[in-house]
């Protein structure tokens, strides 16, 4: 059974703080990992993707991957109220295709 | 540049009817995937097509089918609609067949009465 798990939240952080979102996955052979942001009533928007162990930074966002622990995280620095959304972790469990398995999402609330 | 476009945006059907949803990928993208998202859950994979060939199929009944056309656009068909088919149907495109970032369209919200 291929599964992706996330804490559903809500996770509340004050404006300007670091928000830390976590995700674990079941298949040790997975090769690609993605973070999406979804505002209420909207479709998912790609935020970050990562393939190798370690950190990958893009602006205020940092994705962290630890394949040995089957763990991927997203850090949001200097959180803004506009970052308030549901963050979806997705893992591609297919070596031939794009069978993304999504976690249930973590709802983030950034308080002014 | 245009993103992934889906039509229609909203659809209301009754049980037992059939529905066709359409998707145009980002220009240059050859892979199209379909997902179903019910309220409060993450999207669930239905199908992937790459270069008009089916690359993957999720755990959905045979009432769900799809195809991809030579211009890489795609259709998702659902027959014998059930109340439980009410959901947001999302199309995502990527350039390559695997391990590629996927970009989603705005979705089609399907309501079954």
Short mmCIF file of C-alpha atoms in Angstrom, two decimals:
data_model
loop_
_atom_site.label_atom_id
_atom_site.label_comp_id
_atom_site.label_asym_id
_atom_site.label_seq_id
_atom_site.Cartn_x
_atom_site.Cartn_y
_atom_site.Cartn_z
CA UNK A 1 0.00 0.00 0.00
CA UNK A 2 1.55 3.26 -1.12
CA UNK A 3 0.82 6.00 1.38
CA UNK A 4 1.75 9.58 2.09
CA UNK A 5 1.07 10.94 5.54
CA UNK A 6 0.86 14.52 6.77
CA UNK A 7 -0.32 16.16 9.95
CA UNK A 8 -3.68 17.64 8.95
CA UNK A 9 -3.26 20.62 11.27
CA UNK A 10 -4.30 23.32 11.49
CA UNK A 11 -0.80 24.65 12.01
CA UNK A 12 -0.86 28.21 13.26
CA UNK A 13 2.22 30.45 13.17
CA UNK A 14 2.62 34.21 13.72
CA UNK A 15 3.50 36.45 10.81
CA UNK A 16 7.26 36.51 10.19
CA UNK A 17 7.88 33.10 11.79
CA UNK A 18 9.11 29.90 10.15
CA UNK A 19 6.42 27.36 9.26
CA UNK A 20 7.55 23.74 9.16
CA UNK A 21 5.45 21.19 7.29
CA UNK A 22 6.25 17.49 7.39
CA UNK A 23 5.47 14.46 5.27
CA UNK A 24 6.35 10.76 5.43
CA UNK A 25 5.93 8.18 2.68
CA UNK A 26 5.80 4.41 2.51
CA UNK A 27 7.87 3.42 -0.54
CA UNK A 28 11.64 3.59 -0.03
CA UNK A 29 12.18 3.42 -3.82
CA UNK A 30 10.36 6.67 -4.57
CA UNK A 31 12.41 9.12 -6.59
CA UNK A 32 10.52 12.41 -6.82
CA UNK A 33 8.77 14.55 -4.25
CA UNK A 34 6.59 17.60 -4.64
CA UNK A 35 4.93 20.28 -2.55
CA UNK A 36 1.73 21.98 -3.70
CA UNK A 37 -0.18 24.87 -2.17
CA UNK A 38 -3.97 24.88 -2.43
CA UNK A 39 -6.14 27.82 -1.51
CA UNK A 40 -9.75 27.09 -0.59
CA UNK A 41 -11.82 26.48 -3.71
CA UNK A 42 -8.77 26.56 -6.00
CA UNK A 43 -6.59 23.94 -7.67
CA UNK A 44 -3.15 22.88 -6.38
CA UNK A 45 -0.21 25.11 -7.30
CA UNK A 46 3.31 23.67 -7.53
CA UNK A 47 5.64 25.19 -4.92
CA UNK A 48 8.73 23.00 -4.82
CA UNK A 49 10.08 19.68 -6.05
CA UNK A 50 13.09 17.71 -4.90
CA UNK A 51 14.82 14.56 -6.09
CA UNK A 52 18.03 14.23 -4.00
CA UNK A 53 18.75 14.00 -0.31
CA UNK A 54 19.42 17.33 1.34
CA UNK A 55 18.00 20.80 1.05
CA UNK A 56 16.68 22.74 -1.93
CA UNK A 57 15.94 26.44 -1.55
CA UNK A 58 13.74 28.72 -3.65
CA UNK A 59 13.10 32.16 -2.21
CA UNK A 60 11.34 31.81 1.14
CA UNK A 61 10.78 28.10 0.59
CA UNK A 62 13.14 25.23 1.46
CA UNK A 63 12.39 21.59 0.74
CA UNK A 64 14.27 18.95 2.71
CA UNK A 65 14.52 15.27 1.78
CA UNK A 66 15.79 12.31 3.79
CA UNK A 67 15.25 9.12 1.80
CA UNK A 68 16.66 6.86 4.53
CA UNK A 69 13.99 8.12 6.94
CA UNK A 70 11.38 8.39 4.16
CA UNK A 71 10.75 11.96 5.19
CA UNK A 72 10.28 15.20 3.27
CA UNK A 73 9.60 18.61 4.71
CA UNK A 74 8.83 22.16 3.59
CA UNK A 75 10.03 25.21 5.47
CA UNK A 76 8.46 28.61 4.84
CA UNK A 77 10.55 31.49 6.17
CA UNK A 78 9.12 34.92 7.01
CA UNK A 79 5.57 33.53 6.83
CA UNK A 80 2.93 35.91 5.51
CA UNK A 81 -0.86 35.85 5.94
CA UNK A 82 -1.04 35.14 2.19
CA UNK A 83 0.73 31.82 2.87
CA UNK A 84 -2.39 30.62 4.71
CA UNK A 85 -3.53 27.63 2.65
CA UNK A 86 -3.47 23.85 2.59
CA UNK A 87 -0.08 22.37 1.69
CA UNK A 88 -0.12 19.04 -0.12
CA UNK A 89 2.83 16.65 -0.19
CA UNK A 90 2.97 14.41 -3.27
CA UNK A 91 5.22 11.45 -3.99
CA UNK A 92 5.62 9.73 -7.34
CA UNK A 93 5.48 6.00 -6.67
CA UNK A 94 5.78 4.98 -10.32
CA UNK A 95 9.05 4.43 -12.18
CA UNK A 96 7.21 4.50 -15.52
CA UNK A 97 4.71 7.27 -15.06
CA UNK A 98 3.35 10.14 -13.02
CA UNK A 99 1.31 8.27 -10.40
CA UNK A 100 1.46 10.98 -7.74
CA UNK A 101 0.10 9.92 -4.37
CA UNK A 102 -0.95 12.92 -2.32
CA UNK A 103 -1.14 13.28 1.41
CA UNK A 104 -4.30 14.70 2.98
CA UNK A 105 -2.67 18.13 3.26
CA UNK A 106 -1.73 20.34 6.19
CA UNK A 107 -3.75 23.47 6.75
CA UNK A 108 -1.50 26.42 7.58
CA UNK A 109 -2.77 29.59 9.19
CA UNK A 110 -0.43 32.59 9.44
CA UNK A 111 -1.70 35.03 12.03
CA UNK A 112 -1.11 38.79 11.50
CA UNK B 1 1.76 31.35 -21.98
CA UNK B 2 -1.49 29.55 -21.31
CA UNK B 3 -1.56 27.08 -18.48
CA UNK B 4 -3.54 23.87 -18.34
CA UNK B 5 -7.10 24.59 -19.42
CA UNK B 6 -10.11 22.49 -18.44
CA UNK B 7 -13.72 22.61 -19.51
CA UNK B 8 -16.36 22.92 -18.34
CA UNK B 9 -15.67 24.61 -15.00
CA UNK B 10 -18.86 23.36 -13.40
CA UNK B 11 -21.24 20.57 -14.30
CA UNK B 12 -24.42 19.24 -12.74
CA UNK B 13 -25.61 15.76 -13.67
CA UNK B 14 -28.05 13.20 -12.33
CA UNK B 15 -27.35 9.64 -11.30
CA UNK B 16 -26.92 7.24 -14.22
CA UNK B 17 -25.89 9.90 -16.72
CA UNK B 18 -22.58 10.09 -18.53
CA UNK B 19 -20.10 12.97 -18.54
CA UNK B 20 -17.08 14.03 -20.60
CA UNK B 21 -14.44 16.38 -19.19
CA UNK B 22 -11.82 18.02 -21.37
CA UNK B 23 -8.25 19.16 -20.81
CA UNK B 24 -5.65 21.02 -22.87
CA UNK B 25 -2.08 20.75 -21.53
CA UNK B 26 0.53 23.46 -21.39
CA UNK B 27 2.07 23.95 -24.84
CA UNK B 28 4.90 21.45 -25.29
CA UNK B 29 3.71 19.12 -22.55
CA UNK B 30 3.04 15.59 -23.74
CA UNK B 31 1.83 13.98 -20.52
CA UNK B 32 -1.66 14.46 -19.12
CA UNK B 33 -2.87 13.02 -15.82
CA UNK B 34 -6.34 13.07 -14.29
CA UNK B 35 -7.09 13.27 -10.58
CA UNK B 36 -10.23 13.27 -8.45
CA UNK B 37 -10.34 15.41 -5.34
CA UNK B 38 -13.14 15.18 -2.81
CA UNK B 39 -13.53 17.82 -0.11
CA UNK B 40 -10.97 17.56 2.65
CA UNK B 41 -8.73 15.06 0.89
CA UNK B 42 -5.73 15.18 -1.40
CA UNK B 43 -6.16 14.48 -5.12
CA UNK B 44 -6.42 10.81 -6.09
CA UNK B 45 -4.80 9.55 -9.30
CA UNK B 46 -7.16 8.27 -12.01
CA UNK B 47 -5.18 8.04 -15.30
CA UNK B 48 -2.02 9.18 -17.01
CA UNK B 49 -1.47 9.39 -20.77
CA UNK B 50 1.84 10.10 -22.48
CA UNK B 51 2.19 10.32 -26.25
CA UNK B 52 -1.37 8.94 -26.57
CA UNK B 53 -0.52 5.79 -24.62
CA UNK B 54 -1.91 4.96 -21.18
CA UNK B 55 0.95 5.05 -18.68
CA UNK B 56 -0.95 4.45 -15.49
CA UNK B 57 -4.34 3.76 -14.03
CA UNK B 58 -5.47 4.33 -10.48
CA UNK B 59 -7.91 2.34 -8.40
CA UNK B 60 -11.10 3.49 -10.11
CA UNK B 61 -13.90 1.38 -11.63
CA UNK B 62 -14.23 0.71 -15.34
CA UNK B 63 -16.90 3.39 -15.52
CA UNK B 64 -13.96 5.78 -15.78
CA UNK B 65 -12.11 5.98 -19.08
CA UNK B 66 -9.86 8.45 -20.82
CA UNK B 67 -7.99 9.10 -24.01
CA UNK B 68 -5.39 11.48 -25.39
CA UNK B 69 -5.52 13.04 -28.82
CA UNK B 70 -2.66 13.73 -31.32
CA UNK B 71 -2.51 17.35 -30.10
CA UNK B 72 -1.99 15.98 -26.54
CA UNK B 73 -5.35 17.21 -25.27
CA UNK B 74 -7.33 14.68 -23.28
CA UNK B 75 -10.85 13.66 -22.32
CA UNK B 76 -12.04 11.88 -19.19
CA UNK B 77 -15.33 10.00 -19.48
CA UNK B 78 -17.40 8.76 -16.59
CA UNK B 79 -20.41 6.51 -17.24
CA UNK B 80 -23.34 5.56 -15.00
CA UNK B 81 -22.70 8.42 -12.61
CA UNK B 82 -23.09 7.80 -8.89
CA UNK B 83 -23.60 10.32 -6.09
CA UNK B 84 -20.08 9.48 -4.90
CA UNK B 85 -18.61 10.77 -8.18
CA UNK B 86 -19.30 14.32 -7.01
CA UNK B 87 -15.86 15.89 -6.77
CA UNK B 88 -13.35 18.29 -8.28
CA UNK B 89 -11.72 16.68 -11.31
CA UNK B 90 -8.23 17.95 -11.96
CA UNK B 91 -6.07 17.64 -15.03
CA UNK B 92 -2.29 18.01 -14.75
CA UNK B 93 0.32 18.17 -17.47
CA UNK B 94 4.08 17.64 -17.60
CA UNK B 95 6.71 17.59 -20.30
CA UNK B 96 8.01 14.09 -19.75
CA UNK B 97 6.48 10.76 -18.75
CA UNK B 98 7.82 10.33 -15.21
CA UNK B 99 9.32 12.14 -12.23
CA UNK B 100 8.40 15.51 -13.69
CA UNK B 101 6.74 18.46 -11.99
CA UNK B 102 3.05 18.48 -12.87
CA UNK B 103 0.99 21.64 -13.29
CA UNK B 104 -2.71 21.57 -12.60
CA UNK B 105 -5.62 23.22 -14.35
CA UNK B 106 -8.41 24.95 -12.46
CA UNK B 107 -10.49 21.78 -12.45
CA UNK B 108 -14.05 20.81 -13.28
CA UNK B 109 -16.42 20.70 -10.34
CA UNK B 110 -18.90 17.88 -10.93
CA UNK B 111 -22.07 17.66 -8.87
CA UNK B 112 -24.33 14.62 -9.06
CA UNK B 113 -27.97 15.04 -7.98
#
